[in-house]
GROMACS .gro file of C-alpha atoms in nm:
model
   65
    1GLN     CA    1   1.935  -0.117  -0.159
    2LEU     CA    2   1.674   0.152  -0.109
    3SER     CA    3   1.609   0.252   0.247
    4SER     CA    4   1.254   0.364   0.169
    5ILE     CA    5   0.998   0.382  -0.109
    6ALA     CA    6   0.654   0.542  -0.137
    7PHE     CA    7   0.357   0.405  -0.329
    8PRO     CA    8   0.071   0.646  -0.406
    9ASN     CA    9  -0.275   0.499  -0.445
   10ILE     CA   10  -0.298   0.620  -0.805
   11SER     CA   11  -0.581   0.531  -1.044
   12THR     CA   12  -0.831   0.529  -0.757
   13GLY     CA   13  -0.924   0.890  -0.824
   14ILE     CA   14  -1.020   1.007  -1.170
   15TYR     CA   15  -0.967   0.659  -1.319
   16ARG     CA   16  -1.205   0.522  -1.055
   17PHE     CA   17  -1.034   0.192  -0.982
   18PRO     CA   18  -1.206   0.083  -0.659
   19LYS     CA   19  -1.004   0.175  -0.351
   20GLU     CA   20  -1.141  -0.133  -0.176
   21LYS     CA   21  -0.972  -0.352  -0.440
   22ALA     CA   22  -0.654  -0.147  -0.484
   23ALA     CA   23  -0.550  -0.131  -0.120
   24PRO     CA   24  -0.547  -0.506  -0.047
   25ILE     CA   25  -0.364  -0.573  -0.374
   26ALA     CA   26  -0.096  -0.315  -0.290
   27ILE     CA   27  -0.053  -0.437   0.067
   28GLN     CA   28  -0.033  -0.801  -0.037
   29ALA     CA   29   0.220  -0.732  -0.314
   30VAL     CA   30   0.442  -0.526  -0.084
   31SER     CA   31   0.417  -0.785   0.195
   32GLU     CA   32   0.515  -1.066  -0.038
   33PHE     CA   33   0.809  -0.868  -0.172
   34LEU     CA   34   0.931  -0.772   0.174
   35SER     CA   35   0.910  -1.131   0.296
   36GLN     CA   36   1.167  -1.227   0.032
   37ASN     CA   37   1.387  -0.916   0.025
   38GLU     CA   38   1.594  -0.722   0.273
   39PHE     CA   39   1.525  -0.383   0.116
   40PRO     CA   40   1.355  -0.139   0.130
   41GLU     CA   41   1.354  -0.090   0.504
   42THR     CA   42   1.048   0.138   0.497
   43VAL     CA   43   0.743   0.137   0.269
   44ILE     CA   44   0.505   0.433   0.269
   45PHE     CA   45   0.156   0.410   0.123
   46VAL     CA   46   0.058   0.759   0.009
   47CYS     CA   47  -0.313   0.835   0.055
   48TYR     CA   48  -0.468   1.143  -0.099
   49ASP     CA   49  -0.789   1.152   0.103
   50ALA     CA   50  -0.924   1.056   0.444
   51ALA     CA   51  -1.121   0.758   0.312
   52SER     CA   52  -0.808   0.602   0.160
   53HIS     CA   53  -0.610   0.668   0.475
   54GLN     CA   54  -0.872   0.500   0.690
   55LEU     CA   55  -0.890   0.201   0.455
   56TYR     CA   56  -0.513   0.152   0.451
   57ALA     CA   57  -0.489   0.198   0.828
   58GLN     CA   58  -0.753  -0.069   0.889
   59LEU     CA   59  -0.602  -0.314   0.642
   60LEU     CA   60  -0.247  -0.265   0.768
   61GLU     CA   61  -0.358  -0.308   1.129
   62SER     CA   62  -0.538  -0.633   1.050
   63HIS     CA   63  -0.243  -0.745   0.834
   64LYS     CA   64  -0.008  -0.719   1.136
   65ASN     CA   65  -0.212  -0.974   1.328
   0.00000   0.00000   0.00000
């Protein structure tokens, strides 16, 4: 019954997993989980650079619609 959880976008830095692939996978997995579970109430995607932040912001905005 967590109230919040944070997911960093790890492996997209020195391990070079493409951010453009990682972000949609993370958002989809979290969305699916939240659609079937009451908790956590808040999910935070932790972005370590401006490019990641912009990518997540765009994807999350389009995901709301």
